[in-house]
């Protein structure tokens, strides 16, 4: 009986074990009361993210930091990048191992739960420190970087929604739907592309 059960589980491919799953870069799948986050709340958070980035751009154009403050902001910018991107890499690596059948989905869940706070703190640190770096808002590269940062923010909310769908799927036996796997992969790709793209553009802007 145990051998038959093991063969059946292997045939199903990567699927959750024990705890509900979440995709890479997902925030908490449930609210404080254990209920799924309502869609209107995710939309509202998306609007807030757009407003925060817009306010940051306006503030950056009116802030004139002295050299010592700029040096401190550059250090904070680099530290935030290391923290945020490092956490993203860890979560997405575990998600890749799960897709390859080498980790349980519960492992991805535990990793994401432990690292989603550093990811958002890193992203917030990049936005905050950027206020004092005199970004050239007329530069096409800078505008692309801002677009990538916004994409990473909205993608985090999209990953949250995917996490709720994965939680629902885990309640039933069987393989995770292919479409949901593809959506999870797309979310991870957007995350990696956004973080690395913004990092490359920041490097280019710092070396004119």
PDB file of C-alpha atoms in Angstrom:
ATOM      1  CA  UNK A   1       0.000   0.000   0.000  1.00  0.00           C
ATOM      2  CA  UNK A   2       2.801   2.440   0.841  1.00  0.00           C
ATOM      3  CA  UNK A   3       4.640   1.602  -2.394  1.00  0.00           C
ATOM      4  CA  UNK A   4       1.508   2.244  -4.482  1.00  0.00           C
ATOM      5  CA  UNK A   5       0.922   5.563  -2.723  1.00  0.00           C
ATOM      6  CA  UNK A   6       4.510   6.659  -3.331  1.00  0.00           C
ATOM      7  CA  UNK A   7       4.302   5.812  -7.040  1.00  0.00           C
ATOM      8  CA  UNK A   8       1.029   7.735  -7.319  1.00  0.00           C
ATOM      9  CA  UNK A   9       2.532  10.790  -5.643  1.00  0.00           C
ATOM     10  CA  UNK A  10       5.586  10.716  -7.920  1.00  0.00           C
ATOM     11  CA  UNK A  11       3.366  10.579 -10.986  1.00  0.00           C
ATOM     12  CA  UNK A  12       1.625  13.749  -9.912  1.00  0.00           C
ATOM     13  CA  UNK A  13       4.808  15.806 -10.200  1.00  0.00           C
ATOM     14  CA  UNK A  14       5.642  18.664  -7.842  1.00  0.00           C
ATOM     15  CA  UNK A  15       2.786  19.243  -5.460  1.00  0.00           C
ATOM     16  CA  UNK A  16       2.372  20.596  -1.916  1.00  0.00           C
ATOM     17  CA  UNK A  17       3.244  18.636   1.162  1.00  0.00           C
ATOM     18  CA  UNK A  18       1.976  19.672   4.574  1.00  0.00           C
ATOM     19  CA  UNK A  19       1.639  23.428   4.235  1.00  0.00           C
ATOM     20  CA  UNK A  20      -0.097  25.512   1.574  1.00  0.00           C
ATOM     21  CA  UNK A  21       2.173  26.818  -1.160  1.00  0.00           C
ATOM     22  CA  UNK A  22       3.043  30.205  -2.545  1.00  0.00           C
ATOM     23  CA  UNK A  23       4.941  31.370  -5.635  1.00  0.00           C
ATOM     24  CA  UNK A  24       8.188  33.301  -5.623  1.00  0.00           C
ATOM     25  CA  UNK A  25       8.051  36.832  -4.253  1.00  0.00           C
ATOM     26  CA  UNK A  26       4.633  36.315  -2.733  1.00  0.00           C
ATOM     27  CA  UNK A  27       3.525  38.149   0.350  1.00  0.00           C
ATOM     28  CA  UNK A  28       1.311  36.569   3.012  1.00  0.00           C
ATOM     29  CA  UNK A  29      -1.516  34.611   1.366  1.00  0.00           C
ATOM     30  CA  UNK A  30      -3.989  35.312   4.134  1.00  0.00           C
ATOM     31  CA  UNK A  31      -4.981  38.188   6.308  1.00  0.00           C
ATOM     32  CA  UNK A  32      -4.711  38.238  10.101  1.00  0.00           C
ATOM     33  CA  UNK A  33      -8.036  36.403  10.459  1.00  0.00           C
ATOM     34  CA  UNK A  34      -6.980  33.580   8.111  1.00  0.00           C
ATOM     35  CA  UNK A  35      -9.254  34.713   5.275  1.00  0.00           C
ATOM     36  CA  UNK A  36      -7.900  35.278   1.756  1.00  0.00           C
ATOM     37  CA  UNK A  37      -7.017  38.854   0.921  1.00  0.00           C
ATOM     38  CA  UNK A  38      -9.957  40.321  -1.050  1.00  0.00           C
ATOM     39  CA  UNK A  39      -9.221  41.416  -4.640  1.00  0.00           C
ATOM     40  CA  UNK A  40     -10.261  45.006  -3.912  1.00  0.00           C
ATOM     41  CA  UNK A  41      -7.513  45.222  -1.275  1.00  0.00           C
ATOM     42  CA  UNK A  42      -4.882  44.100  -3.803  1.00  0.00           C
ATOM     43  CA  UNK A  43      -6.141  46.683  -6.309  1.00  0.00           C
ATOM     44  CA  UNK A  44      -6.029  49.371  -3.614  1.00  0.00           C
ATOM     45  CA  UNK A  45      -2.452  48.403  -2.739  1.00  0.00           C
ATOM     46  CA  UNK A  46      -1.540  48.643  -6.416  1.00  0.00           C
ATOM     47  CA  UNK A  47      -2.920  52.181  -6.530  1.00  0.00           C
ATOM     48  CA  UNK A  48      -0.977  53.028  -3.361  1.00  0.00           C
ATOM     49  CA  UNK A  49       2.226  51.652  -4.921  1.00  0.00           C
ATOM     50  CA  UNK A  50       1.752  53.894  -7.973  1.00  0.00           C
ATOM     51  CA  UNK A  51       1.057  56.887  -5.753  1.00  0.00           C
ATOM     52  CA  UNK A  52       4.118  56.233  -3.575  1.00  0.00           C
ATOM     53  CA  UNK A  53       6.432  55.993  -6.572  1.00  0.00           C
ATOM     54  CA  UNK A  54       4.939  59.134  -8.109  1.00  0.00           C
ATOM     55  CA  UNK A  55       5.399  61.018  -4.832  1.00  0.00           C
ATOM     56  CA  UNK A  56       8.978  59.763  -4.608  1.00  0.00           C
ATOM     57  CA  UNK A  57       9.736  61.095  -8.089  1.00  0.00           C
ATOM     58  CA  UNK A  58       8.269  64.489  -7.241  1.00  0.00           C
ATOM     59  CA  UNK A  59      10.185  64.642  -3.953  1.00  0.00           C
ATOM     60  CA  UNK A  60      13.464  63.608  -5.590  1.00  0.00           C
ATOM     61  CA  UNK A  61      13.174  66.498  -8.046  1.00  0.00           C
ATOM     62  CA  UNK A  62      12.899  68.975  -5.149  1.00  0.00           C
ATOM     63  CA  UNK A  63      15.555  67.522  -2.822  1.00  0.00           C
ATOM     64  CA  UNK A  64      19.082  68.923  -3.028  1.00  0.00           C
ATOM     65  CA  UNK A  65      21.281  66.704  -0.878  1.00  0.00           C
ATOM     66  CA  UNK A  66      24.822  67.742   0.070  1.00  0.00           C
ATOM     67  CA  UNK A  67      27.756  65.401  -0.764  1.00  0.00           C
ATOM     68  CA  UNK A  68      27.851  63.626   2.648  1.00  0.00           C
ATOM     69  CA  UNK A  69      24.133  62.878   2.465  1.00  0.00           C
ATOM     70  CA  UNK A  70      24.509  61.638  -1.106  1.00  0.00           C
ATOM     71  CA  UNK A  71      27.335  59.321  -0.056  1.00  0.00           C
ATOM     72  CA  UNK A  72      25.180  57.894   2.758  1.00  0.00           C
ATOM     73  CA  UNK A  73      22.274  57.475   0.329  1.00  0.00           C
ATOM     74  CA  UNK A  74      24.502  55.579  -2.123  1.00  0.00           C
ATOM     75  CA  UNK A  75      25.547  53.196   0.635  1.00  0.00           C
ATOM     76  CA  UNK A  76      21.929  52.661   1.681  1.00  0.00           C
ATOM     77  CA  UNK A  77      20.975  52.155  -1.978  1.00  0.00           C
ATOM     78  CA  UNK A  78      23.608  49.433  -2.377  1.00  0.00           C
ATOM     79  CA  UNK A  79      22.689  47.787   0.928  1.00  0.00           C
ATOM     80  CA  UNK A  80      18.998  47.759  -0.002  1.00  0.00           C
ATOM     81  CA  UNK A  81      19.847  46.199  -3.356  1.00  0.00           C
ATOM     82  CA  UNK A  82      21.890  43.443  -1.714  1.00  0.00           C
ATOM     83  CA  UNK A  83      19.152  42.667   0.818  1.00  0.00           C
ATOM     84  CA  UNK A  84      16.246  42.754  -1.631  1.00  0.00           C
ATOM     85  CA  UNK A  85      17.829  41.015  -4.597  1.00  0.00           C
ATOM     86  CA  UNK A  86      19.525  38.430  -2.399  1.00  0.00           C
ATOM     87  CA  UNK A  87      16.210  37.489  -0.811  1.00  0.00           C
ATOM     88  CA  UNK A  88      14.515  37.330  -4.217  1.00  0.00           C
ATOM     89  CA  UNK A  89      17.210  35.011  -5.534  1.00  0.00           C
ATOM     90  CA  UNK A  90      16.816  32.692  -2.549  1.00  0.00           C
ATOM     91  CA  UNK A  91      13.030  32.426  -2.893  1.00  0.00           C
ATOM     92  CA  UNK A  92      13.102  31.955  -6.665  1.00  0.00           C
ATOM     93  CA  UNK A  93      15.855  29.337  -6.366  1.00  0.00           C
ATOM     94  CA  UNK A  94      13.723  27.276  -3.990  1.00  0.00           C
ATOM     95  CA  UNK A  95      10.744  27.724  -6.325  1.00  0.00           C
ATOM     96  CA  UNK A  96      12.834  26.443  -9.241  1.00  0.00           C
ATOM     97  CA  UNK A  97      13.923  23.417  -7.233  1.00  0.00           C
ATOM     98  CA  UNK A  98      10.268  22.719  -6.445  1.00  0.00           C
ATOM     99  CA  UNK A  99       9.319  22.897 -10.123  1.00  0.00           C
ATOM    100  CA  UNK A 100      12.119  20.417 -10.826  1.00  0.00           C
ATOM    101  CA  UNK A 101      10.714  18.084  -8.164  1.00  0.00           C
ATOM    102  CA  UNK A 102      13.693  18.495  -5.821  1.00  0.00           C
ATOM    103  CA  UNK A 103      11.898  20.394  -3.080  1.00  0.00           C
ATOM    104  CA  UNK A 104       8.438  20.296  -1.558  1.00  0.00           C
ATOM    105  CA  UNK A 105       6.141  23.238  -2.034  1.00  0.00           C
ATOM    106  CA  UNK A 106       6.100  23.630   1.739  1.00  0.00           C
ATOM    107  CA  UNK A 107       9.838  24.402   1.522  1.00  0.00           C
ATOM    108  CA  UNK A 108       9.085  27.280  -0.860  1.00  0.00           C
ATOM    109  CA  UNK A 109       6.386  28.475   1.529  1.00  0.00           C
ATOM    110  CA  UNK A 110       8.713  28.524   4.504  1.00  0.00           C
ATOM    111  CA  UNK A 111      11.436  30.315   2.556  1.00  0.00           C
ATOM    112  CA  UNK A 112       9.048  32.932   1.189  1.00  0.00           C
ATOM    113  CA  UNK A 113       7.532  33.526   4.646  1.00  0.00           C
ATOM    114  CA  UNK A 114      10.997  34.106   6.086  1.00  0.00           C
ATOM    115  CA  UNK A 115      12.231  36.360   3.263  1.00  0.00           C
ATOM    116  CA  UNK A 116       9.286  38.377   2.010  1.00  0.00           C
ATOM    117  CA  UNK A 117       9.962  41.067   4.636  1.00  0.00           C
ATOM    118  CA  UNK A 118      13.608  41.607   3.520  1.00  0.00           C
ATOM    119  CA  UNK A 119      12.404  41.762  -0.087  1.00  0.00           C
ATOM    120  CA  UNK A 120       9.968  44.590   0.604  1.00  0.00           C
ATOM    121  CA  UNK A 121      12.401  46.321   2.962  1.00  0.00           C
ATOM    122  CA  UNK A 122      15.019  46.220   0.210  1.00  0.00           C
ATOM    123  CA  UNK A 123      12.588  47.661  -2.296  1.00  0.00           C
ATOM    124  CA  UNK A 124      11.541  50.383   0.142  1.00  0.00           C
ATOM    125  CA  UNK A 125      15.180  51.177   0.863  1.00  0.00           C
ATOM    126  CA  UNK A 126      15.873  51.620  -2.844  1.00  0.00           C
ATOM    127  CA  UNK A 127      12.995  54.064  -3.220  1.00  0.00           C
ATOM    128  CA  UNK A 128      13.878  55.996  -0.048  1.00  0.00           C
ATOM    129  CA  UNK A 129      17.596  56.298  -0.784  1.00  0.00           C
ATOM    130  CA  UNK A 130      16.837  57.246  -4.373  1.00  0.00           C
ATOM    131  CA  UNK A 131      15.264  60.474  -3.118  1.00  0.00           C
ATOM    132  CA  UNK A 132      18.735  61.836  -2.311  1.00  0.00           C
ATOM    133  CA  UNK A 133      20.625  60.637  -5.397  1.00  0.00           C
ATOM    134  CA  UNK A 134      19.422  63.359  -7.762  1.00  0.00           C
ATOM    135  CA  UNK A 135      17.948  61.046 -10.398  1.00  0.00           C
ATOM    136  CA  UNK A 136      17.716  62.524 -13.877  1.00  0.00           C
ATOM    137  CA  UNK A 137      13.996  62.168 -14.543  1.00  0.00           C
ATOM    138  CA  UNK A 138      14.498  63.380 -18.119  1.00  0.00           C
ATOM    139  CA  UNK A 139      16.735  60.400 -18.913  1.00  0.00           C
ATOM    140  CA  UNK A 140      15.043  57.510 -20.772  1.00  0.00           C
ATOM    141  CA  UNK A 141      17.111  55.004 -18.780  1.00  0.00           C
ATOM    142  CA  UNK A 142      15.938  56.475 -15.495  1.00  0.00           C
ATOM    143  CA  UNK A 143      12.325  56.309 -16.643  1.00  0.00           C
ATOM    144  CA  UNK A 144      12.810  52.669 -17.622  1.00  0.00           C
ATOM    145  CA  UNK A 145      14.280  51.967 -14.179  1.00  0.00           C
ATOM    146  CA  UNK A 146      11.276  53.572 -12.499  1.00  0.00           C
ATOM    147  CA  UNK A 147       9.013  51.443 -14.670  1.00  0.00           C
ATOM    148  CA  UNK A 148      10.876  48.322 -13.603  1.00  0.00           C
ATOM    149  CA  UNK A 149      10.562  49.265  -9.935  1.00  0.00           C
ATOM    150  CA  UNK A 150       6.817  49.760 -10.354  1.00  0.00           C
ATOM    151  CA  UNK A 151       6.579  46.428 -12.189  1.00  0.00           C
ATOM    152  CA  UNK A 152       8.308  44.691  -9.273  1.00  0.00           C
ATOM    153  CA  UNK A 153       5.838  46.253  -6.826  1.00  0.00           C
ATOM    154  CA  UNK A 154       2.758  45.277  -8.820  1.00  0.00           C
ATOM    155  CA  UNK A 155       4.209  41.854  -9.539  1.00  0.00           C
ATOM    156  CA  UNK A 156       4.480  41.264  -5.801  1.00  0.00           C
ATOM    157  CA  UNK A 157       0.724  41.782  -5.527  1.00  0.00           C
ATOM    158  CA  UNK A 158       0.178  39.518  -8.533  1.00  0.00           C
ATOM    159  CA  UNK A 159       2.287  36.850  -6.822  1.00  0.00           C
ATOM    160  CA  UNK A 160       0.116  37.275  -3.733  1.00  0.00           C
ATOM    161  CA  UNK A 161      -2.961  36.507  -5.819  1.00  0.00           C
ATOM    162  CA  UNK A 162      -1.237  33.482  -7.322  1.00  0.00           C
ATOM    163  CA  UNK A 163      -0.370  32.298  -3.818  1.00  0.00           C
ATOM    164  CA  UNK A 164      -4.046  32.367  -2.890  1.00  0.00           C
ATOM    165  CA  UNK A 165      -4.867  30.293  -5.969  1.00  0.00           C
ATOM    166  CA  UNK A 166      -2.155  27.790  -5.086  1.00  0.00           C
ATOM    167  CA  UNK A 167      -3.579  27.544  -1.575  1.00  0.00           C
ATOM    168  CA  UNK A 168      -6.974  26.708  -3.036  1.00  0.00           C
ATOM    169  CA  UNK A 169      -5.481  24.110  -5.388  1.00  0.00           C
ATOM    170  CA  UNK A 170      -3.652  22.424  -2.525  1.00  0.00           C
ATOM    171  CA  UNK A 171      -6.965  21.501  -0.943  1.00  0.00           C
ATOM    172  CA  UNK A 172      -7.521  18.935  -3.688  1.00  0.00           C
ATOM    173  CA  UNK A 173      -5.326  15.983  -4.677  1.00  0.00           C
ATOM    174  CA  UNK A 174      -3.624  15.990  -8.050  1.00  0.00           C
ATOM    175  CA  UNK A 175      -1.188  17.940 -10.141  1.00  0.00           C
ATOM    176  CA  UNK A 176      -1.027  21.721  -9.948  1.00  0.00           C
ATOM    177  CA  UNK A 177      -2.684  23.029 -13.160  1.00  0.00           C
ATOM    178  CA  UNK A 178      -0.209  23.803 -15.934  1.00  0.00           C
ATOM    179  CA  UNK A 179      -1.628  27.287 -16.383  1.00  0.00           C
ATOM    180  CA  UNK A 180      -1.029  28.091 -12.714  1.00  0.00           C
ATOM    181  CA  UNK A 181       2.531  26.804 -12.990  1.00  0.00           C
ATOM    182  CA  UNK A 182       3.088  29.026 -16.023  1.00  0.00           C
ATOM    183  CA  UNK A 183       1.676  32.044 -14.197  1.00  0.00           C
ATOM    184  CA  UNK A 184       3.983  31.356 -11.273  1.00  0.00           C
ATOM    185  CA  UNK A 185       6.943  31.120 -13.646  1.00  0.00           C
ATOM    186  CA  UNK A 186       5.941  34.408 -15.288  1.00  0.00           C
ATOM    187  CA  UNK A 187       5.767  36.110 -11.881  1.00  0.00           C
ATOM    188  CA  UNK A 188       9.249  34.854 -11.024  1.00  0.00           C
ATOM    189  CA  UNK A 189      10.584  35.989 -14.416  1.00  0.00           C
ATOM    190  CA  UNK A 190       9.128  39.473 -13.989  1.00  0.00           C
ATOM    191  CA  UNK A 191      10.645  39.630 -10.508  1.00  0.00           C
ATOM    192  CA  UNK A 192      14.125  38.661 -11.690  1.00  0.00           C
ATOM    193  CA  UNK A 193      13.945  40.871 -14.779  1.00  0.00           C
ATOM    194  CA  UNK A 194      12.774  43.865 -12.781  1.00  0.00           C
ATOM    195  CA  UNK A 195      15.422  43.587 -10.078  1.00  0.00           C
ATOM    196  CA  UNK A 196      18.315  42.859 -12.422  1.00  0.00           C
ATOM    197  CA  UNK A 197      17.200  45.413 -14.995  1.00  0.00           C
ATOM    198  CA  UNK A 198      16.958  48.170 -12.380  1.00  0.00           C
ATOM    199  CA  UNK A 199      20.368  47.165 -11.027  1.00  0.00           C
ATOM    200  CA  UNK A 200      22.011  47.349 -14.452  1.00  0.00           C
ATOM    201  CA  UNK A 201      20.462  50.724 -15.215  1.00  0.00           C
ATOM    202  CA  UNK A 202      21.567  52.054 -11.831  1.00  0.00           C
ATOM    203  CA  UNK A 203      25.101  50.925 -12.590  1.00  0.00           C
ATOM    204  CA  UNK A 204      25.038  52.607 -16.010  1.00  0.00           C
ATOM    205  CA  UNK A 205      23.675  55.850 -14.561  1.00  0.00           C
ATOM    206  CA  UNK A 206      26.435  55.919 -11.948  1.00  0.00           C
ATOM    207  CA  UNK A 207      29.115  55.635 -14.676  1.00  0.00           C
ATOM    208  CA  UNK A 208      28.235  58.232 -17.351  1.00  0.00           C
TER     209      UNK A 208
END
